mmCIF file of C-alpha atoms and ligand atoms in Angstrom:
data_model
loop_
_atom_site.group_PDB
_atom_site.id
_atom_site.type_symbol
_atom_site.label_atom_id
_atom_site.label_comp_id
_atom_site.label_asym_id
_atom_site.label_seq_id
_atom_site.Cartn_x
_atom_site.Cartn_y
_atom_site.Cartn_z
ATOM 1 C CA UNK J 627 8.440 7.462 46.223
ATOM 2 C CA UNK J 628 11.167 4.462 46.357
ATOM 3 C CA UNK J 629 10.506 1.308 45.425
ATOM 4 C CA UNK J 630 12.061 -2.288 46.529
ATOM 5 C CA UNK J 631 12.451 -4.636 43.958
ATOM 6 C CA UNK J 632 11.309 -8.392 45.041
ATOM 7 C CA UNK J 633 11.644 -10.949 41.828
ATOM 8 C CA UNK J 634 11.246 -7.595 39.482
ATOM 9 C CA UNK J 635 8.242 -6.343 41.293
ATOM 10 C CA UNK J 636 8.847 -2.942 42.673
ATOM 11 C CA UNK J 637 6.987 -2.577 46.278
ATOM 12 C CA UNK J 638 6.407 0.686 47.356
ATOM 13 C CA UNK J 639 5.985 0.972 50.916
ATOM 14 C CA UNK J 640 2.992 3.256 52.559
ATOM 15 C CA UNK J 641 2.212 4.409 48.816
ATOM 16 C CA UNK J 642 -0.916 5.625 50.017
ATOM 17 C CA UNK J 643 -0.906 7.589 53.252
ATOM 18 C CA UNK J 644 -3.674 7.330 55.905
ATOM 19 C CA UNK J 645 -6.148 10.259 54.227
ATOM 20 C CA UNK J 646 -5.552 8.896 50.830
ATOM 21 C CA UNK J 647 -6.236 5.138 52.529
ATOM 22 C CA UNK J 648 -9.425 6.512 54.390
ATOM 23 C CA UNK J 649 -10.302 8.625 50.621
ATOM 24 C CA UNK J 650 -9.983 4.957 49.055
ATOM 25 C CA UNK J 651 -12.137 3.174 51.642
ATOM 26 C CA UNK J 652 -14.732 5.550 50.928
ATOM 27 C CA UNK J 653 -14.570 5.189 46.995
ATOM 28 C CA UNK J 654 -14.529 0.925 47.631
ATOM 29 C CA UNK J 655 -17.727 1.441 49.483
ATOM 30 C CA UNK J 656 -19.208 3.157 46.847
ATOM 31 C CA UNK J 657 -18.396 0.727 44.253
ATOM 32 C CA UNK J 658 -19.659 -2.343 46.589
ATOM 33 C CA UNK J 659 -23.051 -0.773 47.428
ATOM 34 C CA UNK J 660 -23.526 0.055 43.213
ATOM 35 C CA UNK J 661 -21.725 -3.720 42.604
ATOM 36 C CA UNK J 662 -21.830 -6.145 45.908
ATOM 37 C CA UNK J 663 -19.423 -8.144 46.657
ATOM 38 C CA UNK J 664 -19.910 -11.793 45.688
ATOM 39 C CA UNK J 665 -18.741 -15.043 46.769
ATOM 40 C CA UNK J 666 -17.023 -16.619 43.546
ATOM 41 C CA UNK J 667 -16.952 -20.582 42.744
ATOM 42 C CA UNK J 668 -14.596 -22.505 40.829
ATOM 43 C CA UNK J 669 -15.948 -24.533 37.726
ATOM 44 C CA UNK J 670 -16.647 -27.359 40.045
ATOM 45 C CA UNK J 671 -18.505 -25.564 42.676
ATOM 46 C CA UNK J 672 -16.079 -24.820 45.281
ATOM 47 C CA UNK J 673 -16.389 -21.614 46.628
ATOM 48 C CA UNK J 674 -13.549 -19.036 47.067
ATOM 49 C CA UNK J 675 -12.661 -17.933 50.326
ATOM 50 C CA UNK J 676 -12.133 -14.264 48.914
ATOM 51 C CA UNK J 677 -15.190 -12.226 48.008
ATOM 52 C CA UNK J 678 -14.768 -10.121 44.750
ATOM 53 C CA UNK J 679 -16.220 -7.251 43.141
ATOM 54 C CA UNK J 680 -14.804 -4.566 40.030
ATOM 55 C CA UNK J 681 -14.744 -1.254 38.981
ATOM 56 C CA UNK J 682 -13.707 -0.011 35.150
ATOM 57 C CA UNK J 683 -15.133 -1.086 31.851
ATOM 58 C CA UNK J 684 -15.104 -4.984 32.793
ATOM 59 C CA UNK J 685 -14.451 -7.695 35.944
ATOM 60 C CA UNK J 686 -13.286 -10.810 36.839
ATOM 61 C CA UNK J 687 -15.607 -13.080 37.282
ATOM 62 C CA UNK J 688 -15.942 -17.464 38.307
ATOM 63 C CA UNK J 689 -18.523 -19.667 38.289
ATOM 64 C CA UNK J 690 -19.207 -22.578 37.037
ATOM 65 C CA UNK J 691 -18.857 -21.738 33.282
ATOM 66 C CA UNK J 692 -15.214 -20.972 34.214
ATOM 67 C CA UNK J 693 -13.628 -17.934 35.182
ATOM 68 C CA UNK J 694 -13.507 -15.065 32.376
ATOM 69 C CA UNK J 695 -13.777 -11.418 32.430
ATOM 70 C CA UNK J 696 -16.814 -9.981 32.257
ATOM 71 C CA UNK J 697 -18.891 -6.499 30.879
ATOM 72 C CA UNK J 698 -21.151 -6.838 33.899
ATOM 73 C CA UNK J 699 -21.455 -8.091 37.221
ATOM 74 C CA UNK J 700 -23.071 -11.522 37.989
ATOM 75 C CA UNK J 701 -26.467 -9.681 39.513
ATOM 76 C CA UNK J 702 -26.328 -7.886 35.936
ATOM 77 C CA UNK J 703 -25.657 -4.528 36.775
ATOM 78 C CA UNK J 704 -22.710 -2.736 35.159
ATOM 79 C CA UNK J 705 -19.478 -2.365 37.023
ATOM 80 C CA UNK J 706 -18.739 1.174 38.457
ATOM 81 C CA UNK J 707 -16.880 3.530 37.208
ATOM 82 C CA UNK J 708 -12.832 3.534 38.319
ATOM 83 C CA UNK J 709 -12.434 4.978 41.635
ATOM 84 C CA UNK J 710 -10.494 8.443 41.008
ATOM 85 C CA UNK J 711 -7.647 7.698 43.465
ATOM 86 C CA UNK J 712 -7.021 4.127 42.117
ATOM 87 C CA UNK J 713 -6.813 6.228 38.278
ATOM 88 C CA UNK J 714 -4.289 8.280 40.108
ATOM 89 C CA UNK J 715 -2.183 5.561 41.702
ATOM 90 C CA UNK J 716 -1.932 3.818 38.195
ATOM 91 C CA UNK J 717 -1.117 7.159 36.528
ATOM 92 C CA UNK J 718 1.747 7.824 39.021
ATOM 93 C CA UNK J 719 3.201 4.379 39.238
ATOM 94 C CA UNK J 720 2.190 2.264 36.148
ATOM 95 C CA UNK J 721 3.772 4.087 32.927
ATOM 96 C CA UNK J 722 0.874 3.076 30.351
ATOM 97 C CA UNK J 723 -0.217 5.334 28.279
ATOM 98 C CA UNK J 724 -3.657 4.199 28.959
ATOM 99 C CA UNK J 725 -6.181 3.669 31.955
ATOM 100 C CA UNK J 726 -6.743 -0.185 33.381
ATOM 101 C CA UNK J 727 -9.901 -1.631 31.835
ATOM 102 C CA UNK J 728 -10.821 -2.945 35.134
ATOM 103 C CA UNK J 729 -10.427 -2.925 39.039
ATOM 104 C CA UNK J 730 -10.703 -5.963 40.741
ATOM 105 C CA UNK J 731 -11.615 -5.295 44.457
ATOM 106 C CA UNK J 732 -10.839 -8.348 46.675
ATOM 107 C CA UNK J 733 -11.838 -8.577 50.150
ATOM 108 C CA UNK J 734 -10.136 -11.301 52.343
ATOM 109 C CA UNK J 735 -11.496 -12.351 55.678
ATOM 110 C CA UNK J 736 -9.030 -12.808 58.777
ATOM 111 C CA UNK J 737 -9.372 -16.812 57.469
ATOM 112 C CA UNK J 738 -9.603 -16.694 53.651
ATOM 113 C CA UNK J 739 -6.181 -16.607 51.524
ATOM 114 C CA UNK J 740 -5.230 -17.023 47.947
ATOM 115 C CA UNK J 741 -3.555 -20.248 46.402
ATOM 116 C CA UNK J 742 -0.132 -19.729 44.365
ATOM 117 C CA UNK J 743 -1.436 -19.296 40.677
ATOM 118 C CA UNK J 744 -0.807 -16.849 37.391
ATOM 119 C CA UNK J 745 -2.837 -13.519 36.218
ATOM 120 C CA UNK J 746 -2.996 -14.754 32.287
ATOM 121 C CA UNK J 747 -6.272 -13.921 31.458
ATOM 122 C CA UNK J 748 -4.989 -10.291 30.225
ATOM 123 C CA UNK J 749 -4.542 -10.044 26.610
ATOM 124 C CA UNK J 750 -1.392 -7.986 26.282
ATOM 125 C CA UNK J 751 1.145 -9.269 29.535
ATOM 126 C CA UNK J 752 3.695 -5.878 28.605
ATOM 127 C CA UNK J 753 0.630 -4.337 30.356
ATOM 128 C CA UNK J 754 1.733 -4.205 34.351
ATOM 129 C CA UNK J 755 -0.639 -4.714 37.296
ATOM 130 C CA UNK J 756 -1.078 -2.898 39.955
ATOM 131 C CA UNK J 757 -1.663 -3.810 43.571
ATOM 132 C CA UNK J 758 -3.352 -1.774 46.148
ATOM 133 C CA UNK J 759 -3.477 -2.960 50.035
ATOM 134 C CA UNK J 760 -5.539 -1.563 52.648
ATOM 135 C CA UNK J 761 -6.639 -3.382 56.109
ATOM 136 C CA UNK J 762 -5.014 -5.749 58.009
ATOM 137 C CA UNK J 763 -1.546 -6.914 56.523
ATOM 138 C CA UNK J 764 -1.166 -9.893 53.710
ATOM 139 C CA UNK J 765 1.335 -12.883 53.811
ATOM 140 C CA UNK J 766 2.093 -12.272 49.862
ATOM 141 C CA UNK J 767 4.237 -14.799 48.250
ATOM 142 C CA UNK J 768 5.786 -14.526 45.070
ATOM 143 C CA UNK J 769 8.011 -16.932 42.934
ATOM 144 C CA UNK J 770 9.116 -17.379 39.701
ATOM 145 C CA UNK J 771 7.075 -18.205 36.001
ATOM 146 C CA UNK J 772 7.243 -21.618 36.455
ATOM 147 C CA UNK J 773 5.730 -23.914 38.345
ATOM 148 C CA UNK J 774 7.146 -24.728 41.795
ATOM 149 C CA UNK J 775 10.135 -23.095 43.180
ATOM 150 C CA UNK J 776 11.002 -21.448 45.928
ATOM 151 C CA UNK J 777 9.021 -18.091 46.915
ATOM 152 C CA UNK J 778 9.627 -14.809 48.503
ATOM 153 C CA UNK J 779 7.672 -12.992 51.101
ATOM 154 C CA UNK J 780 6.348 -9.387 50.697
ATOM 155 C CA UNK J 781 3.954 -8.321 53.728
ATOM 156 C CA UNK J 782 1.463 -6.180 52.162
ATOM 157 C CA UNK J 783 0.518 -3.556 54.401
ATOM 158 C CA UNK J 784 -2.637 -1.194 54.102
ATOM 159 C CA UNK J 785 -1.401 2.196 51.684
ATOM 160 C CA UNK J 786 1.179 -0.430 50.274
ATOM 161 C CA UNK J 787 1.378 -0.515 46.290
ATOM 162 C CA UNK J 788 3.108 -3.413 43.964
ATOM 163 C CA UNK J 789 3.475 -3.199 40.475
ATOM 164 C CA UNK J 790 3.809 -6.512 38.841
ATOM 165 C CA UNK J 791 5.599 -5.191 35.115
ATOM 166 C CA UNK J 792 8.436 -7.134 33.684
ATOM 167 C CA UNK J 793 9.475 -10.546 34.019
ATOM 168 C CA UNK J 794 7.456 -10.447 37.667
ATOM 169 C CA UNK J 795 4.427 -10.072 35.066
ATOM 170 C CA UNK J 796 3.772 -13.775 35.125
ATOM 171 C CA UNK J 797 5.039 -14.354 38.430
ATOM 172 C CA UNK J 798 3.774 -17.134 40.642
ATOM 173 C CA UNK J 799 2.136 -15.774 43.514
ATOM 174 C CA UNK J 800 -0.814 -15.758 46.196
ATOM 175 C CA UNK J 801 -1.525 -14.656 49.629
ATOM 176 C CA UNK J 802 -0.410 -17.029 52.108
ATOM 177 C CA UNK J 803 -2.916 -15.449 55.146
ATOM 178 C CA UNK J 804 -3.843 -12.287 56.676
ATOM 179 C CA UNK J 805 -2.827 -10.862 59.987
ATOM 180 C CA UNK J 806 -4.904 -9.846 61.719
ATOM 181 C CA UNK J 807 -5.464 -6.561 64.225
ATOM 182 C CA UNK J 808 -2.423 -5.086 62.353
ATOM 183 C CA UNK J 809 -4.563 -2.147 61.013
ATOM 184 C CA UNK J 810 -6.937 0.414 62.677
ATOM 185 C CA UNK J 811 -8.303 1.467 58.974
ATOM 186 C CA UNK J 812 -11.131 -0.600 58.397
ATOM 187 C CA UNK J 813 -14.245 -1.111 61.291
ATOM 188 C CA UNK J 814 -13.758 -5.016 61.471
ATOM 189 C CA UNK J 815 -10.739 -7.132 60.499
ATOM 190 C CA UNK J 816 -10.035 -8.442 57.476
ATOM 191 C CA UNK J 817 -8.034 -6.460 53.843
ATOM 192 C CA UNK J 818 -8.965 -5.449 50.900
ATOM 193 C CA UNK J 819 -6.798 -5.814 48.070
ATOM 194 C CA UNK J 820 -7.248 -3.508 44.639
ATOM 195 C CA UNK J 821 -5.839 -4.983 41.525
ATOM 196 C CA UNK J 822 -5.353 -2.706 38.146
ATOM 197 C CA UNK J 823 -5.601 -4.347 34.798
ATOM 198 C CA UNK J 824 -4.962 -3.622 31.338
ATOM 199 C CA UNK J 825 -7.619 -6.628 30.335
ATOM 200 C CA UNK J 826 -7.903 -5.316 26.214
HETATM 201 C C1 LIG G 256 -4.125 -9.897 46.312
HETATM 202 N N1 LIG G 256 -4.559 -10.624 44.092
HETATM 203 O O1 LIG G 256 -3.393 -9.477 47.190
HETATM 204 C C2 LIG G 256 -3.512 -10.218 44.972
HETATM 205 C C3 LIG G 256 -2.859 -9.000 44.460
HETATM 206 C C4 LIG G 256 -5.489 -11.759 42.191
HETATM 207 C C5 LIG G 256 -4.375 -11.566 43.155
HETATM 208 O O2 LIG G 256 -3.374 -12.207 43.037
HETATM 209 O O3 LIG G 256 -5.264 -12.428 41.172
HETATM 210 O O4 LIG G 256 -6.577 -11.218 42.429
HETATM 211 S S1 LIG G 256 -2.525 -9.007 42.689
HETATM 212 C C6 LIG G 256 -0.900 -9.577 42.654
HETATM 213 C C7 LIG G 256 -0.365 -9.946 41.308
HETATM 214 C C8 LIG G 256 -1.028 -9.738 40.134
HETATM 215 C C9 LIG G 256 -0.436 -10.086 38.922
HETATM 216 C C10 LIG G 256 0.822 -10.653 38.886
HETATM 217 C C11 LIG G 256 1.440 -10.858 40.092
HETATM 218 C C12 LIG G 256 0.872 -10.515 41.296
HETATM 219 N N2 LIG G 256 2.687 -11.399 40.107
HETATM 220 O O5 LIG G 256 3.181 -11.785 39.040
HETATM 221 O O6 LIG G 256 3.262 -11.528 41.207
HETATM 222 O O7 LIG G 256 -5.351 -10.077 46.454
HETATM 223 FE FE1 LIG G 257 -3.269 -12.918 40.990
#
């Protein structure tokens, strides 16, 4: 597979191709009917237009403690296991020795989108993260460490990977909106977003 390098991420286009994407829709319905997905707050109470879930040994979580990883999910079950074709993504595209510690599983409605911010709740940043799209297409935007700046655009299609290693580790970056009707995987619109972490 070739990549495209975008501010030191490499993009690989239609990673995943349409069996693998149906395989992983499958697996992300089996991890949201062991671990639903659930409508995060900020500390002050405002919800998150993304719903979240995870798979692997811990998840993100935010409410109004703050926003942490966690060993369990908020109802208090523990998170499933990693599904097997998100291990194998990360084994043929990361190069860590080691599986991610967890899956986040984001699922954006045709409205809800993702403010510019950093991933720096990791403990090691030489770790990479990896970036799984399936559904409609999302408006990513991705600038530099610091604050402000300009930004470039990356439409994230559905069997789309990213892997954020390098520099593009602490990269600015969000999703801007989602387009809808510009996938026939998933029953309703909307996208689903998979992110790989090395938490430690
Ligand atoms: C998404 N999710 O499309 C994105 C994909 C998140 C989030 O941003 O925090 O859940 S992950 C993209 C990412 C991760 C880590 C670093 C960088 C991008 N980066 O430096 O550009 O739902
Ligand atoms: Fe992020």
């Amino acid at each position: 597979v070739s990549a495209i390098a975008v501010r030191g991420a490499l993009w690989f286009r239609g990673f995943l191709d349409r069996a693998a994407q149906e395989r992983l829709v499958d697996e992300i319905r089996a991890v949201v009917a062991a671990a639903p997905l659930f409508a995060p707050v900020t500390r002050r109470g405002q919800p998150l237009s993304v719903r979240m879930t995870s798979a692997g040994r811990c998840g993100w979580v935010s409410d109004r403690k703050g926003y942490r990883y966690e060993p369990r999910h908020p109802d208090g079950m523990p998170w499933p296991p990693l599904p097997p074709t998100v291990a194998a993504a990360w084994e043929a595209l990361s190069g860590w020795p080691a599986p991610p510690d967890c899956c986040l599983v984001n699922w954006y409605d045709p409205g809800a989108r993702m403010g510019l911010h950093q991933d720096r709740d990791e403990a090691d940043f030489s770790a990479p993260v990896l970036s799984l799209s399936l559904g409609d297409t999302g408006v990513f935007r991705i600038g530099a460490e610091a604050r402000g700046g300009r930004t470039d655009r990356i439409d994230l299609a559905s069997g789309d990977a990213l892997l954020l290693t390098g520099p593009s580790r602490l990269a600015h970056h969000g999703i801007a909106r989602i387009l809808p009707g510009t996938s026939t995987l998933l029953p309703a619109p909307g996208r689903i977003n998979l992110t790989c972490r090395v938490v430690g």
